[in-house]
Backbone as JSON, one array per atom type, in Angstrom:
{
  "sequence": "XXXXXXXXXXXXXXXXXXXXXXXXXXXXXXXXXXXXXXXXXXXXXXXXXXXXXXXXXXXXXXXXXXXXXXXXXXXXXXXXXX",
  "N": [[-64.16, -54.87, 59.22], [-61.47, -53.87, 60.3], [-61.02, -52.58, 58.32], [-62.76, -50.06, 58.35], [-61.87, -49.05, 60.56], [-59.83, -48.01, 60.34], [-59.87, -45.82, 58.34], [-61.85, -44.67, 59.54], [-59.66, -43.73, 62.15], [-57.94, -42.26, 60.27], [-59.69, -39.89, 59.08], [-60.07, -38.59, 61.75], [-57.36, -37.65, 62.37], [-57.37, -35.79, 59.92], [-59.59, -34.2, 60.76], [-58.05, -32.54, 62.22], [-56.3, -30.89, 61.4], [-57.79, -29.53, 60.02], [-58.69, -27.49, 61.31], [-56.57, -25.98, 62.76], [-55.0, -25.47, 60.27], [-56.93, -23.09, 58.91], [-56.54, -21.43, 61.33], [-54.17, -20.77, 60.57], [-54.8, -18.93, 58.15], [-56.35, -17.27, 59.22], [-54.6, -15.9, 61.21], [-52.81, -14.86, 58.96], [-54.2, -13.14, 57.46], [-54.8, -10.26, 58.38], [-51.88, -9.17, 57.43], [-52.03, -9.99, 54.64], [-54.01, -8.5, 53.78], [-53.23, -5.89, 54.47], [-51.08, -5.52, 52.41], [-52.08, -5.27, 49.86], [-53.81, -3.2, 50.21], [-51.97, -1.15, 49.87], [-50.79, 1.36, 48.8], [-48.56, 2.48, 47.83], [-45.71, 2.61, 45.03], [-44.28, -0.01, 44.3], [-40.15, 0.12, 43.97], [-37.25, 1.56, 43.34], [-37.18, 4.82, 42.96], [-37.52, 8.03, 43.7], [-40.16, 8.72, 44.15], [-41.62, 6.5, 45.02], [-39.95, 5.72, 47.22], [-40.19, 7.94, 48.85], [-43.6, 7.77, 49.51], [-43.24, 5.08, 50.3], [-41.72, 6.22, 52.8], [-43.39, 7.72, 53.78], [-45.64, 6.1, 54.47], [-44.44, 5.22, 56.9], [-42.51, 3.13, 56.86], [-39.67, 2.12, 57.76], [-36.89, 1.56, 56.49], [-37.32, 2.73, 54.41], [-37.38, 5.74, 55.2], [-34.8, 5.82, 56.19], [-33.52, 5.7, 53.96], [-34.29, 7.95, 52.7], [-33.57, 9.85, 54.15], [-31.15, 9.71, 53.98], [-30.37, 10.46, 51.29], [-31.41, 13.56, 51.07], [-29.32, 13.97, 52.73], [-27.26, 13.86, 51.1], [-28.0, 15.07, 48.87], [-28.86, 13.29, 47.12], [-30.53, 12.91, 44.02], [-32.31, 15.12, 45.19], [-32.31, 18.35, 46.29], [-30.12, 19.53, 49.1], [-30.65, 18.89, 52.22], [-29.9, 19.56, 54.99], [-31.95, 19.66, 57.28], [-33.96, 18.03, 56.79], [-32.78, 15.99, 56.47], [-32.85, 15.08, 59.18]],
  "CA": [[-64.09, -54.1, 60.42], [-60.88, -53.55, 60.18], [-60.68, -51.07, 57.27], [-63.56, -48.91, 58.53], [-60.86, -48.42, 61.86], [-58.31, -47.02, 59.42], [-60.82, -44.97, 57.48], [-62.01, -43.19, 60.9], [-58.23, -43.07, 62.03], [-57.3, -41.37, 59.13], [-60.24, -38.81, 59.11], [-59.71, -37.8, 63.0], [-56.18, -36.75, 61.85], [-57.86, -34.76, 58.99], [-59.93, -33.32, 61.14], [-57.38, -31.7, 63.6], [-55.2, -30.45, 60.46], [-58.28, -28.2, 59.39], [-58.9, -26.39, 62.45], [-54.94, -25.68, 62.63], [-54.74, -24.43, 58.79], [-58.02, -22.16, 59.38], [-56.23, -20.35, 61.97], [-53.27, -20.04, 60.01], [-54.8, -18.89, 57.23], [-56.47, -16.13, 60.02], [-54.03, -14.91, 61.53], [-52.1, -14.36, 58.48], [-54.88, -12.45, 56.7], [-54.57, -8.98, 58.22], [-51.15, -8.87, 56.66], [-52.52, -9.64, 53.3], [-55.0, -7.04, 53.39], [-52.7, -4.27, 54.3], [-50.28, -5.35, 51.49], [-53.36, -5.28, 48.79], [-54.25, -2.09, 50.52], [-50.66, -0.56, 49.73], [-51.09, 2.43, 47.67], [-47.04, 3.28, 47.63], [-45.33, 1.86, 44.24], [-42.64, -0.62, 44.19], [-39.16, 0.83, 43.42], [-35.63, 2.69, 44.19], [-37.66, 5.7, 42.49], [-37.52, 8.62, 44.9], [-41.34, 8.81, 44.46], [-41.91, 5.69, 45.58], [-39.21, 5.9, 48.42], [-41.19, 9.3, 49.47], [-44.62, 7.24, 49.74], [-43.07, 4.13, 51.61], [-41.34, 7.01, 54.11], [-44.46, 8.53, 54.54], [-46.56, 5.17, 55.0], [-44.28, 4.37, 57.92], [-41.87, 2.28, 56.58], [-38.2, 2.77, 58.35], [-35.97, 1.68, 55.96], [-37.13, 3.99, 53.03], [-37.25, 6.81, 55.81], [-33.73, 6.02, 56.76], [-32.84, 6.04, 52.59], [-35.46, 9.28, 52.04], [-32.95, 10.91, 55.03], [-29.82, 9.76, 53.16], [-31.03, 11.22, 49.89], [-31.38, 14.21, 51.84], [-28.48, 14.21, 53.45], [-26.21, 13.65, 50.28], [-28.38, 15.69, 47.95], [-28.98, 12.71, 45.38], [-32.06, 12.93, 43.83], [-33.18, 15.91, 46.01], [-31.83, 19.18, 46.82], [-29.38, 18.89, 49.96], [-31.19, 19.82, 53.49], [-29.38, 18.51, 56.53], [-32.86, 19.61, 58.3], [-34.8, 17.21, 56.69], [-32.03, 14.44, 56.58], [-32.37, 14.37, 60.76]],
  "C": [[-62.77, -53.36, 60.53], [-60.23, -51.87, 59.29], [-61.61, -49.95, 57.48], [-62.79, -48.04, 59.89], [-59.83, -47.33, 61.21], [-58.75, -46.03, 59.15], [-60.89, -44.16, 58.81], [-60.77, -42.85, 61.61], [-58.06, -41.61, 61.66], [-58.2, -40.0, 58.77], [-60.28, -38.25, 60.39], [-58.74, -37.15, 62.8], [-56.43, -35.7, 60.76], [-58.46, -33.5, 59.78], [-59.36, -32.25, 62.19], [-56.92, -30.99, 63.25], [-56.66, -29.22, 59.88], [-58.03, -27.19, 60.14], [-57.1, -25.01, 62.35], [-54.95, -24.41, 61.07], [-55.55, -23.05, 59.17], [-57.06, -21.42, 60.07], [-55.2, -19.61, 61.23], [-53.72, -19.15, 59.06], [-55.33, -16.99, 58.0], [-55.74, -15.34, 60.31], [-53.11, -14.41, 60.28], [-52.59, -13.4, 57.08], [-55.26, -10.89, 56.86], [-53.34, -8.54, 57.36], [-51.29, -9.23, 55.22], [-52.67, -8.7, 53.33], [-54.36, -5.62, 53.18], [-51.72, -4.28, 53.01], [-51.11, -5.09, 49.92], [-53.58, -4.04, 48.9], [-53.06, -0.65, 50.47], [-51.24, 0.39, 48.79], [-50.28, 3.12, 47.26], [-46.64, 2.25, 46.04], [-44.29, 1.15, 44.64], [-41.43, -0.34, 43.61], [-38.05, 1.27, 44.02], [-36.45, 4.17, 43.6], [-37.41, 6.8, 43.49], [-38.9, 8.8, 45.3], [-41.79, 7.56, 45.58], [-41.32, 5.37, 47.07], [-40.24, 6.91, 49.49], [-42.23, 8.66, 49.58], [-44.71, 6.23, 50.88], [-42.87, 4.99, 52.95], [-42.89, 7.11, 54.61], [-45.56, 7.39, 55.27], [-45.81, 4.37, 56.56], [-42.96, 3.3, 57.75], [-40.42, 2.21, 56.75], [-37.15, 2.6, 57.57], [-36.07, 2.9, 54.75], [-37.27, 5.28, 54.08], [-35.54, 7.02, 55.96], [-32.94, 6.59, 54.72], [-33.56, 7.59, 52.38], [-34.23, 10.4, 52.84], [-31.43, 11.2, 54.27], [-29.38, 10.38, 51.93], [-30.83, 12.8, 50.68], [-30.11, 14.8, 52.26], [-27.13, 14.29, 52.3], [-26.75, 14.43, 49.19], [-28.55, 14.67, 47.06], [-30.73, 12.64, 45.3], [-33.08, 14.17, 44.23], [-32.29, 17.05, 46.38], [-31.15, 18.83, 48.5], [-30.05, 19.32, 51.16], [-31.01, 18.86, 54.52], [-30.6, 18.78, 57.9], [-33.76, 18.53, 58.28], [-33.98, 15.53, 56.5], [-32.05, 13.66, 57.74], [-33.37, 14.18, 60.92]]
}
C-alpha cells in the first residue's frame, strides 16, 4: 500500500510539470518561427546589414546609418545616414 502512495505522489507531480513545459514550449514558438522564417544572411557584410535594416532590425539600421554616414562600404550621404 504503501508504494502504490509514492507511485501516485510521484505521477501528480509529473503531471503538473507537463502542462507548465507545453506552455513554455508555446509561447516560445512564435519566436522560432520568425527566426526559421529569416530570409536576411548572417554577417558584418553590408548586404546582410542592408537586409537586417530593412527587416526592422535597429541595431543594423543604426550601423547601415553609420556606414552611411562615414562612407565605409558605401558612398557617403549624410541624407541617408539620418
Amino acid at each position: 500500500m504503501i508504494g502504490n502512495g509514492a507511485r501516485k505522489g510521484r505521477q501528480g507531480r509529473v503531471g503538473m510539470v507537463r502542462p507548465a513545459l507545453l506552455a513554455a514550449m508555446l509561447l516560445a514558438l512564435p519566436g522560432c518561427v520568425a527566426a526559421l522564417r529569416a530570409s536576411c544572411p548572417m554577417g558584418d557584410d553590408l548586404a546582410a546589414i542592408r537586409c537586417r535594416a530593412d527587416d526592422g532590425d535597429k541595431a543594423a539600421q543604426l550601423a547601415l546609418g553609420i556606414a552611411y554616414e562615414t562612407g565605409t562600404g558605401v558612398p557617403q550621404d549624410h541624407r541617408r545616414a539620418a
